[in-house]
PDB file of C-alpha atoms in Angstrom:
ATOM      1  CA  MET A   1      92.643 144.821  72.511  1.00 38.00           C
ATOM      2  CA  ALA A   2      94.113 141.753  74.690  1.00 42.00           C
ATOM      3  CA  ASN A   3      92.042 140.885  77.367  1.00 45.00           C
ATOM      4  CA  LEU A   4      94.075 141.381  80.547  1.00 53.00           C
ATOM      5  CA  GLN A   5      92.056 139.235  83.167  1.00 64.00           C
ATOM      6  CA  PRO A   6      93.275 135.805  83.420  1.00 73.00           C
ATOM      7  CA  VAL A   7      91.763 133.138  81.597  1.00 81.00           C
ATOM      8  CA  ARG A   8      91.336 130.033  84.026  1.00 84.00           C
ATOM      9  CA  ILE A   9      91.388 126.859  82.422  1.00 90.00           C
ATOM     10  CA  LYS A  10      90.167 124.104  84.500  1.00 89.00           C
ATOM     11  CA  SER A  11      90.885 120.704  82.341  1.00 94.00           C
ATOM     12  CA  ILE A  12      93.515 119.553  79.951  1.00 95.00           C
ATOM     13  CA  SER A  13      90.856 119.102  77.406  1.00 95.00           C
ATOM     14  CA  GLU A  14      89.508 122.548  77.628  1.00 94.00           C
ATOM     15  CA  PHE A  15      93.270 123.924  77.576  1.00 93.00           C
ATOM     16  CA  HIS A  16      92.912 121.685  73.870  1.00 94.00           C
ATOM     17  CA  GLU A  17      90.088 122.781  73.035  1.00 91.00           C
ATOM     18  CA  PHE A  18      91.384 126.667  73.621  1.00 88.00           C
ATOM     19  CA  ARG A  19      94.819 126.150  71.515  1.00 86.00           C
ATOM     20  CA  ASN A  20      93.109 124.311  69.313  1.00 87.00           C
ATOM     21  CA  LEU A  21      94.744 120.726  69.631  1.00 90.00           C
ATOM     22  CA  PRO A  22      93.240 117.342  69.146  1.00 91.00           C
ATOM     23  CA  LYS A  23      91.616 116.217  71.760  1.00 93.00           C
ATOM     24  CA  PRO A  24      93.663 114.894  74.503  1.00 93.00           C
ATOM     25  CA  GLU A  25      94.309 110.880  74.565  1.00 92.00           C
ATOM     26  CA  HIS A  26      94.450 110.921  78.024  1.00 93.00           C
ATOM     27  CA  PRO A  27      91.958 113.044  80.488  1.00 92.00           C
ATOM     28  CA  LEU A  28      94.718 113.905  83.292  1.00 94.00           C
ATOM     29  CA  VAL A  29      98.348 113.825  81.072  1.00 96.00           C
ATOM     30  CA  SER A  30      99.458 115.305  78.222  1.00 96.00           C
ATOM     31  CA  VAL A  31     102.515 116.425  75.383  1.00 95.00           C
ATOM     32  CA  TYR A  32     101.886 118.292  72.679  1.00 92.00           C
ATOM     33  CA  ASN A  33     104.297 119.856  70.432  1.00 90.00           C
ATOM     34  CA  PHE A  34     104.410 124.035  70.255  1.00 84.00           C
ATOM     35  CA  GLU A  35     104.339 123.821  66.561  1.00 81.00           C
ATOM     36  CA  ASP A  36     100.900 122.459  66.633  1.00 80.00           C
ATOM     37  CA  LEU A  37      99.677 125.190  68.440  1.00 74.00           C
ATOM     38  CA  LYS A  38      97.318 127.823  66.414  1.00 64.00           C
ATOM     39  CA  TYR A  39      98.307 131.369  66.318  1.00 58.00           C
ATOM     40  CA  LEU A  40      96.723 133.409  68.840  1.00 56.00           C
ATOM     41  CA  ASN A  41      94.522 136.190  67.500  1.00 57.00           C
ATOM     42  CA  GLU A  42      94.936 139.986  68.668  1.00 54.00           C
ATOM     43  CA  ASP A  43      91.407 139.697  70.485  1.00 54.00           C
ATOM     44  CA  GLU A  44      92.491 136.459  71.985  1.00 55.00           C
ATOM     45  CA  PRO A  45      93.121 136.319  76.118  1.00 50.00           C
ATOM     46  CA  LYS A  46      96.980 136.489  76.332  1.00 65.00           C
ATOM     47  CA  SER A  47      97.206 135.714  80.535  1.00 75.00           C
ATOM     48  CA  LEU A  48      96.169 132.475  81.697  1.00 78.00           C
ATOM     49  CA  MET A  49      95.887 130.342  84.876  1.00 81.00           C
ATOM     50  CA  LEU A  50      96.183 126.714  84.649  1.00 87.00           C
ATOM     51  CA  ASP A  51      94.304 124.015  87.147  1.00 88.00           C
ATOM     52  CA  PHE A  52      97.008 122.144  86.415  1.00 93.00           C
ATOM     53  CA  TYR A  53     101.230 121.580  86.017  1.00 93.00           C
ATOM     54  CA  SER A  54     102.761 122.631  83.157  1.00 93.00           C
ATOM     55  CA  ILE A  55     106.283 121.447  82.175  1.00 93.00           C
ATOM     56  CA  ALA A  56     107.426 123.288  79.038  1.00 89.00           C
ATOM     57  CA  LEU A  57     110.608 123.089  76.938  1.00 88.00           C
ATOM     58  CA  LYS A  58     110.665 126.225  74.549  1.00 80.00           C
ATOM     59  CA  ARG A  59     113.242 127.684  72.356  1.00 73.00           C
ATOM     60  CA  ASN A  60     113.361 130.160  69.580  1.00 62.00           C
ATOM     61  CA  ALA A  61     109.797 131.839  69.470  1.00 54.00           C
ATOM     62  CA  ASN A  62     109.172 135.138  68.322  1.00 53.00           C
ATOM     63  CA  ALA A  63     107.504 136.111  71.627  1.00 53.00           C
ATOM     64  CA  LYS A  64     107.976 137.105  75.222  1.00 57.00           C
ATOM     65  CA  MET A  65     106.786 135.262  78.167  1.00 58.00           C
ATOM     66  CA  ARG A  66     105.870 137.267  81.048  1.00 54.00           C
ATOM     67  CA  TYR A  67     105.441 134.606  84.510  1.00 50.00           C
ATOM     68  CA  GLY A  68     105.485 136.537  87.315  1.00 46.00           C
ATOM     69  CA  GLN A  69     107.917 139.684  86.842  1.00 43.00           C
ATOM     70  CA  GLN A  70     110.072 138.116  84.947  1.00 50.00           C
ATOM     71  CA  GLU A  71     110.180 138.456  80.843  1.00 54.00           C
ATOM     72  CA  TYR A  72     111.929 135.353  79.113  1.00 50.00           C
ATOM     73  CA  ASP A  73     113.290 134.763  75.453  1.00 45.00           C
ATOM     74  CA  PHE A  74     113.667 131.475  74.083  1.00 45.00           C
ATOM     75  CA  LYS A  75     116.828 131.840  71.733  1.00 50.00           C
ATOM     76  CA  GLU A  76     118.130 129.090  73.878  1.00 57.00           C
ATOM     77  CA  GLY A  77     116.790 125.671  75.445  1.00 64.00           C
ATOM     78  CA  VAL A  78     114.622 127.001  78.496  1.00 80.00           C
ATOM     79  CA  LEU A  79     112.381 124.721  80.686  1.00 85.00           C
ATOM     80  CA  LEU A  80     109.416 126.376  82.565  1.00 84.00           C
ATOM     81  CA  PHE A  81     107.587 124.866  85.365  1.00 86.00           C
ATOM     82  CA  ILE A  82     104.132 126.183  86.115  1.00 86.00           C
ATOM     83  CA  SER A  83     101.957 125.168  89.176  1.00 84.00           C
ATOM     84  CA  PRO A  84      98.221 124.824  89.234  1.00 85.00           C
ATOM     85  CA  GLY A  85      96.587 128.492  89.915  1.00 77.00           C
ATOM     86  CA  GLN A  86      99.937 130.953  88.737  1.00 75.00           C
ATOM     87  CA  VAL A  87      99.050 133.558  86.501  1.00 69.00           C
ATOM     88  CA  PHE A  88     101.180 133.713  82.926  1.00 71.00           C
ATOM     89  CA  SER A  89     101.077 135.778  79.543  1.00 68.00           C
ATOM     90  CA  ILE A  90     102.596 135.602  76.002  1.00 64.00           C
ATOM     91  CA  GLU A  91     103.134 139.444  74.744  1.00 59.00           C
ATOM     92  CA  GLY A  92     104.382 140.055  71.242  1.00 50.00           C
ATOM     93  CA  ASN A  93     103.874 138.802  67.706  1.00 50.00           C
ATOM     94  CA  ALA A  94     100.768 136.785  67.187  1.00 46.00           C
ATOM     95  CA  GLU A  95     101.952 133.945  64.828  1.00 51.00           C
ATOM     96  CA  MET A  96     104.187 132.857  67.602  1.00 55.00           C
ATOM     97  CA  GLN A  97     106.923 130.389  66.114  1.00 61.00           C
ATOM     98  CA  HIS A  98     107.823 128.284  69.434  1.00 65.00           C
ATOM     99  CA  THR A  99     109.516 124.948  69.124  1.00 80.00           C
ATOM    100  CA  GLY A 100     110.224 122.324  71.674  1.00 85.00           C
ATOM    101  CA  TRP A 101     107.493 120.381  73.649  1.00 90.00           C
ATOM    102  CA  SER A 102     105.159 120.521  76.822  1.00 92.00           C
ATOM    103  CA  LEU A 103     104.074 118.338  79.366  1.00 96.00           C
ATOM    104  CA  LEU A 104     100.281 119.147  81.233  1.00 96.00           C
ATOM    105  CA  ILE A 105     100.194 117.133  84.325  1.00 96.00           C
ATOM    106  CA  HIS A 106      96.469 117.199  86.132  1.00 93.00           C
ATOM    107  CA  PRO A 107      97.203 117.000  90.262  1.00 91.00           C
ATOM    108  CA  ASP A 108      93.920 114.286  90.305  1.00 91.00           C
ATOM    109  CA  PHE A 109      96.658 112.065  88.077  1.00 93.00           C
ATOM    110  CA  LEU A 110      98.980 112.317  90.936  1.00 91.00           C
ATOM    111  CA  TRP A 111      96.408 111.371  93.467  1.00 87.00           C
ATOM    112  CA  ASN A 112      96.962 108.337  95.660  1.00 84.00           C
ATOM    113  CA  THR A 113     101.217 108.444  94.820  1.00 88.00           C
ATOM    114  CA  PRO A 114     103.643 109.603  97.085  1.00 90.00           C
ATOM    115  CA  LEU A 115     104.564 112.236  94.089  1.00 91.00           C
ATOM    116  CA  ALA A 116     101.089 113.996  94.797  1.00 87.00           C
ATOM    117  CA  GLN A 117     103.129 115.511  98.077  1.00 84.00           C
ATOM    118  CA  LYS A 118     106.690 115.336  96.469  1.00 88.00           C
ATOM    119  CA  ILE A 119     105.885 117.996  93.245  1.00 89.00           C
ATOM    120  CA  LYS A 120     105.044 120.455  95.948  1.00 81.00           C
ATOM    121  CA  GLN A 121     108.482 120.184  97.415  1.00 78.00           C
ATOM    122  CA  TYR A 122     110.212 120.986  94.146  1.00 81.00           C
ATOM    123  CA  GLU A 123     111.537 125.097  94.914  1.00 73.00           C
ATOM    124  CA  TYR A 124     111.596 125.456  90.809  1.00 75.00           C
ATOM    125  CA  PHE A 125     107.621 125.099  90.464  1.00 75.00           C
ATOM    126  CA  GLY A 126     108.175 128.255  93.060  1.00 62.00           C
ATOM    127  CA  TYR A 127     110.980 129.927  91.668  1.00 45.00           C
ATOM    128  CA  ALA A 128     110.250 129.515  88.093  1.00 44.00           C
ATOM    129  CA  VAL A 129     108.295 132.459  88.401  1.00 45.00           C
ATOM    130  CA  HIS A 130     110.999 134.413  88.490  1.00 49.00           C
ATOM    131  CA  GLU A 131     113.952 132.011  87.092  1.00 59.00           C
ATOM    132  CA  ALA A 132     113.778 129.810  84.031  1.00 67.00           C
ATOM    133  CA  LEU A 133     116.176 126.732  83.722  1.00 78.00           C
ATOM    134  CA  HIS A 134     118.795 127.113  80.964  1.00 80.00           C
ATOM    135  CA  LEU A 135     119.661 123.811  78.836  1.00 84.00           C
ATOM    136  CA  SER A 136     122.595 122.587  77.037  1.00 84.00           C
ATOM    137  CA  ASP A 137     121.988 120.628  74.277  1.00 85.00           C
ATOM    138  CA  LYS A 138     122.460 117.245  76.074  1.00 89.00           C
ATOM    139  CA  GLU A 139     120.491 118.137  78.586  1.00 90.00           C
ATOM    140  CA  GLU A 140     117.609 119.343  76.203  1.00 89.00           C
ATOM    141  CA  LYS A 141     117.750 115.923  74.464  1.00 92.00           C
ATOM    142  CA  LEU A 142     117.541 114.024  77.551  1.00 94.00           C
ATOM    143  CA  ILE A 143     114.623 116.426  78.898  1.00 93.00           C
ATOM    144  CA  ILE A 144     113.091 115.483  75.568  1.00 93.00           C
ATOM    145  CA  ASP A 145     113.166 111.915  75.501  1.00 95.00           C
ATOM    146  CA  ILE A 146     111.468 111.704  79.081  1.00 96.00           C
ATOM    147  CA  ILE A 147     108.680 113.800  77.436  1.00 95.00           C
ATOM    148  CA  GLN A 148     108.329 111.846  74.457  1.00 94.00           C
ATOM    149  CA  ASN A 149     108.268 108.464  76.466  1.00 96.00           C
ATOM    150  CA  ILE A 150     105.111 109.339  78.472  1.00 96.00           C
ATOM    151  CA  ARG A 151     103.710 110.409  75.531  1.00 95.00           C
ATOM    152  CA  GLN A 152     104.454 107.160  73.748  1.00 94.00           C
ATOM    153  CA  GLU A 153     103.136 105.406  77.318  1.00 94.00           C
ATOM    154  CA  TYR A 154      99.927 106.818  77.099  1.00 93.00           C
ATOM    155  CA  GLN A 155      99.252 106.281  73.308  1.00 91.00           C
ATOM    156  CA  SER A 156      99.833 102.571  74.009  1.00 87.00           C
ATOM    157  CA  ASN A 157      97.484 100.457  75.814  1.00 77.00           C
ATOM    158  CA  ILE A 158      96.099 101.241  79.101  1.00 80.00           C
ATOM    159  CA  ASP A 159      96.999  98.837  81.173  1.00 84.00           C
ATOM    160  CA  LYS A 160      97.440  98.790  85.253  1.00 87.00           C
ATOM    161  CA  PHE A 161     101.210  99.399  84.735  1.00 91.00           C
ATOM    162  CA  SER A 162     100.559 102.041  82.741  1.00 91.00           C
ATOM    163  CA  GLN A 163     100.261 105.196  85.980  1.00 92.00           C
ATOM    164  CA  ASP A 164     103.323 103.682  87.731  1.00 93.00           C
ATOM    165  CA  VAL A 165     105.220 104.304  84.241  1.00 95.00           C
ATOM    166  CA  ILE A 166     103.907 107.548  83.796  1.00 96.00           C
ATOM    167  CA  ILE A 167     105.014 108.392  87.507  1.00 96.00           C
ATOM    168  CA  ALA A 168     108.155 106.884  87.342  1.00 96.00           C
ATOM    169  CA  GLN A 169     108.824 109.085  84.216  1.00 97.00           C
ATOM    170  CA  ILE A 170     107.785 112.554  85.666  1.00 97.00           C
ATOM    171  CA  GLU A 171     109.799 111.697  88.664  1.00 96.00           C
ATOM    172  CA  LEU A 172     112.595 111.089  86.409  1.00 97.00           C
ATOM    173  CA  LEU A 173     112.220 114.684  84.449  1.00 96.00           C
ATOM    174  CA  LEU A 174     112.054 116.137  87.951  1.00 95.00           C
ATOM    175  CA  THR A 175     114.947 114.766  89.369  1.00 94.00           C
ATOM    176  CA  TYR A 176     117.024 115.694  86.525  1.00 93.00           C
ATOM    177  CA  SER A 177     115.704 119.230  86.658  1.00 90.00           C
ATOM    178  CA  GLU A 178     116.858 119.424  90.205  1.00 88.00           C
ATOM    179  CA  ARG A 179     120.138 118.639  88.888  1.00 89.00           C
ATOM    180  CA  PHE A 180     120.330 120.956  86.485  1.00 86.00           C
ATOM    181  CA  TYR A 181     118.855 123.776  88.509  1.00 82.00           C
ATOM    182  CA  ASN A 182     121.895 122.879  91.252  1.00 78.00           C
ATOM    183  CA  ARG A 183     124.432 123.273  87.891  1.00 78.00           C
ATOM    184  CA  GLN A 184     122.835 126.421  87.306  1.00 73.00           C
ATOM    185  CA  PHE A 185     123.369 128.295  90.702  1.00 65.00           C
ATOM    186  CA  ILE A 186     127.121 127.047  90.081  1.00 60.00           C
ATOM    187  CA  THR A 187     127.743 127.686  86.715  1.00 59.00           C
ATOM    188  CA  ARG A 188     126.235 131.579  87.073  1.00 59.00           C
ATOM    189  CA  LYS A 189     128.297 132.367  89.601  1.00 57.00           C
ATOM    190  CA  ILE A 190     129.148 136.002  88.206  1.00 53.00           C
ATOM    191  CA  SER A 191     125.038 136.855  88.434  1.00 56.00           C
ATOM    192  CA  ASN A 192     124.628 135.257  91.484  1.00 59.00           C
ATOM    193  CA  HIS A 193     127.510 137.109  93.197  1.00 65.00           C
ATOM    194  CA  GLN A 194     126.157 140.219  91.567  1.00 73.00           C
ATOM    195  CA  ILE A 195     122.704 139.256  93.234  1.00 77.00           C
ATOM    196  CA  LEU A 196     124.578 138.943  96.683  1.00 79.00           C
ATOM    197  CA  ALA A 197     126.168 142.558  96.096  1.00 78.00           C
ATOM    198  CA  ARG A 198     122.645 144.110  95.837  1.00 83.00           C
ATOM    199  CA  LEU A 199     121.506 142.386  98.552  1.00 86.00           C
ATOM    200  CA  GLU A 200     124.113 144.126 100.796  1.00 84.00           C
ATOM    201  CA  LYS A 201     123.182 147.079  99.248  1.00 86.00           C
ATOM    202  CA  LEU A 202     119.884 146.928  99.866  1.00 88.00           C
ATOM    203  CA  LEU A 203     119.986 145.976 102.894  1.00 88.00           C
ATOM    204  CA  GLU A 204     122.980 149.093 104.192  1.00 84.00           C
ATOM    205  CA  ASP A 205     120.628 151.425 102.487  1.00 86.00           C
ATOM    206  CA  TYR A 206     117.415 150.167 104.212  1.00 87.00           C
ATOM    207  CA  PHE A 207     119.510 150.017 107.678  1.00 84.00           C
ATOM    208  CA  ASN A 208     120.808 153.456 107.204  1.00 81.00           C
ATOM    209  CA  ASN A 209     117.836 155.566 106.415  1.00 78.00           C
ATOM    210  CA  ASP A 210     114.798 156.307 108.205  1.00 74.00           C
ATOM    211  CA  SER A 211     112.894 152.777 106.920  1.00 73.00           C
ATOM    212  CA  LEU A 212     113.244 150.847 110.003  1.00 75.00           C
ATOM    213  CA  THR A 213     111.777 153.666 111.876  1.00 74.00           C
ATOM    214  CA  LYS A 214     108.969 154.102 109.663  1.00 79.00           C
ATOM    215  CA  LYS A 215     108.313 150.423 108.389  1.00 81.00           C
ATOM    216  CA  GLY A 216     110.096 148.060 110.866  1.00 81.00           C
ATOM    217  CA  LEU A 217     112.029 144.936 109.617  1.00 84.00           C
ATOM    218  CA  PRO A 218     112.546 144.283 105.884  1.00 88.00           C
ATOM    219  CA  THR A 219     110.211 141.116 105.133  1.00 89.00           C
ATOM    220  CA  VAL A 220     111.947 138.134 102.664  1.00 90.00           C
ATOM    221  CA  HIS A 221     108.904 139.709 100.502  1.00 91.00           C
ATOM    222  CA  TYR A 222     110.180 142.903 100.153  1.00 91.00           C
ATOM    223  CA  ILE A 223     113.869 142.280  99.765  1.00 91.00           C
ATOM    224  CA  ALA A 224     112.983 139.564  96.845  1.00 89.00           C
ATOM    225  CA  GLU A 225     110.982 142.287  95.316  1.00 88.00           C
ATOM    226  CA  ASN A 226     113.656 144.603  94.906  1.00 89.00           C
ATOM    227  CA  LEU A 227     115.663 142.334  93.544  1.00 86.00           C
ATOM    228  CA  ASN A 228     113.456 141.333  91.163  1.00 85.00           C
ATOM    229  CA  LEU A 229     113.461 137.631  92.510  1.00 82.00           C
ATOM    230  CA  SER A 230     110.825 135.335  93.968  1.00 83.00           C
ATOM    231  CA  PRO A 231     111.541 134.662  97.896  1.00 85.00           C
ATOM    232  CA  ASN A 232     111.795 131.004  97.396  1.00 82.00           C
ATOM    233  CA  TYR A 233     114.380 131.418  94.463  1.00 80.00           C
ATOM    234  CA  LEU A 234     116.500 134.016  96.518  1.00 84.00           C
ATOM    235  CA  SER A 235     116.626 131.894 100.096  1.00 84.00           C
ATOM    236  CA  ALA A 236     117.514 128.837  97.407  1.00 81.00           C
ATOM    237  CA  LEU A 237     120.563 130.633  96.561  1.00 79.00           C
ATOM    238  CA  LEU A 238     121.438 132.432  99.641  1.00 82.00           C
ATOM    239  CA  LYS A 239     121.215 128.699 100.924  1.00 81.00           C
ATOM    240  CA  HIS A 240     124.045 127.456  98.268  1.00 74.00           C
ATOM    241  CA  HIS A 241     126.276 130.263  98.543  1.00 71.00           C
ATOM    242  CA  THR A 242     126.153 131.352 102.203  1.00 74.00           C
ATOM    243  CA  GLY A 243     124.315 128.528 104.168  1.00 75.00           C
ATOM    244  CA  GLN A 244     121.994 131.224 104.997  1.00 81.00           C
ATOM    245  CA  SER A 245     118.174 131.926 104.329  1.00 86.00           C
ATOM    246  CA  THR A 246     117.109 135.492 103.462  1.00 88.00           C
ATOM    247  CA  GLN A 247     115.375 135.813 106.520  1.00 89.00           C
ATOM    248  CA  GLN A 248     119.040 135.229 108.235  1.00 88.00           C
ATOM    249  CA  HIS A 249     120.977 137.866 106.479  1.00 87.00           C
ATOM    250  CA  ILE A 250     118.224 140.691 107.310  1.00 89.00           C
ATOM    251  CA  HIS A 251     119.232 139.365 111.397  1.00 90.00           C
ATOM    252  CA  ASN A 252     122.662 139.499 110.424  1.00 86.00           C
ATOM    253  CA  LYS A 253     122.766 143.033 109.264  1.00 86.00           C
ATOM    254  CA  LEU A 254     119.878 144.050 111.865  1.00 89.00           C
ATOM    255  CA  ILE A 255     122.533 142.573 115.074  1.00 88.00           C
ATOM    256  CA  GLU A 256     125.371 144.218 113.068  1.00 83.00           C
ATOM    257  CA  LYS A 257     123.669 147.710 113.504  1.00 85.00           C
ATOM    258  CA  ALA A 258     122.718 146.899 117.293  1.00 88.00           C
ATOM    259  CA  LYS A 259     126.322 146.188 117.986  1.00 88.00           C
ATOM    260  CA  GLU A 260     127.516 149.184 116.567  1.00 81.00           C
ATOM    261  CA  LYS A 261     124.708 151.433 118.231  1.00 85.00           C
ATOM    262  CA  LEU A 262     125.297 149.238 121.381  1.00 87.00           C
ATOM    263  CA  SER A 263     129.473 150.101 121.614  1.00 81.00           C
ATOM    264  CA  THR A 264     129.342 153.621 119.951  1.00 79.00           C
ATOM    265  CA  THR A 265     126.174 155.708 121.063  1.00 84.00           C
ATOM    266  CA  ASN A 266     124.919 156.335 124.716  1.00 87.00           C
ATOM    267  CA  LEU A 267     121.812 155.507 123.493  1.00 89.00           C
ATOM    268  CA  SER A 268     119.424 153.261 125.985  1.00 92.00           C
ATOM    269  CA  VAL A 269     118.848 149.441 124.836  1.00 92.00           C
ATOM    270  CA  SER A 270     115.478 151.042 124.080  1.00 92.00           C
ATOM    271  CA  GLU A 271     115.824 153.688 121.993  1.00 91.00           C
ATOM    272  CA  ILE A 272     118.189 151.262 120.189  1.00 90.00           C
ATOM    273  CA  ALA A 273     115.037 148.863 119.768  1.00 90.00           C
ATOM    274  CA  PHE A 274     112.703 151.571 118.782  1.00 89.00           C
ATOM    275  CA  GLU A 275     115.250 152.957 115.901  1.00 87.00           C
ATOM    276  CA  LEU A 276     115.873 149.101 114.395  1.00 87.00           C
ATOM    277  CA  GLY A 277     112.490 149.220 114.025  1.00 85.00           C
ATOM    278  CA  PHE A 278     110.673 146.919 116.944  1.00 86.00           C
ATOM    279  CA  GLU A 279     107.763 148.409 118.982  1.00 83.00           C
ATOM    280  CA  HIS A 280     109.233 146.376 122.289  1.00 86.00           C
ATOM    281  CA  GLN A 281     112.567 146.252 123.676  1.00 89.00           C
ATOM    282  CA  GLN A 282     111.482 142.745 124.620  1.00 91.00           C
ATOM    283  CA  SER A 283     111.432 141.048 121.493  1.00 91.00           C
ATOM    284  CA  PHE A 284     114.930 142.948 120.030  1.00 91.00           C
ATOM    285  CA  SER A 285     116.557 141.553 123.291  1.00 93.00           C
ATOM    286  CA  LYS A 286     115.264 138.292 122.682  1.00 92.00           C
ATOM    287  CA  LEU A 287     116.419 138.653 119.243  1.00 91.00           C
ATOM    288  CA  PHE A 288     119.953 139.753 120.076  1.00 92.00           C
ATOM    289  CA  LYS A 289     120.612 137.095 122.609  1.00 91.00           C
ATOM    290  CA  THR A 290     119.668 134.495 120.617  1.00 91.00           C
ATOM    291  CA  LYS A 291     121.458 135.409 118.136  1.00 87.00           C
ATOM    292  CA  THR A 292     125.040 136.358 120.047  1.00 88.00           C
ATOM    293  CA  ASN A 293     124.329 134.456 123.069  1.00 89.00           C
ATOM    294  CA  VAL A 294     124.359 137.722 125.242  1.00 89.00           C
ATOM    295  CA  SER A 295     122.300 140.244 125.856  1.00 92.00           C
ATOM    296  CA  PRO A 296     122.372 143.563 124.400  1.00 91.00           C
ATOM    297  CA  ILE A 297     123.649 145.101 127.891  1.00 91.00           C
ATOM    298  CA  GLU A 298     126.003 142.493 128.427  1.00 89.00           C
ATOM    299  CA  PHE A 299     127.228 143.327 125.284  1.00 86.00           C
ATOM    300  CA  ARG A 300     127.702 146.937 126.265  1.00 86.00           C
ATOM    301  CA  GLN A 301     129.473 146.274 129.127  1.00 83.00           C
ATOM    302  CA  SER A 302     132.091 144.225 127.639  1.00 77.00           C
ATOM    303  CA  PHE A 303     133.320 147.069 126.211  1.00 63.00           C
ATOM    304  CA  ASN A 304     133.397 148.842 129.829  1.00 60.00           C
TER     305      ASN A 304
END
């Protein structure tokens, strides 16, 4: 039985040893081919947590990978981004037949460079928990070329320019990935529109039952979890298609329901605030005025 507890791997050298790879040629950066990985035995841990970044291009695997709550298959080229401290697991056939490449980057390699902070701003390291990047053949070749350039650089004689060259290649890879993710938002419109429809139904159902009174306003995390997406990915998708974040969508639905109650019922503002999940009328009134430029009472009076 595989160990369900994630195994923490602190260094790239430790990872190479764990997967029976040759000793890394650079302690803080490594590129390896998935065909060189040893098979995992049934009694070996298959849930891992790395202390370094992993960017993996995979295809043609006969096993599934679970990252966060999402399963991936690799019949097509898929690019995955894993940040330090995130857990992923491998399920299925022990004799996995991955093809592709993986780039490992320890945070210490980025120390004292602009990329040390910039890499944290790439959202796909967060929403990759629920959304892999699917590549065309042309895009896949471009990414492989960059990864192999990085490998070739650290295999050469290390000099004072080596780190700068590798950093530049990593930044180029991340910039292309940003472009490809943006393309994926556009080309997957049908799927994304289905997500928007599910979002609207989820909010409508939440606001029409007793959830508001019992639980208060739904959180971004609650919405994302029920849509089987990460919060970052959902907000990025909504921003792209609607120009608004998940929180703004929640507030819009709230204001819509508030207007309905103010214009069609005799409930007091305090009673409406309570029904909409607010403990204090003042908090409701402040949000309402921020969104509409009028107070709840002024809005109601406009109908008289």
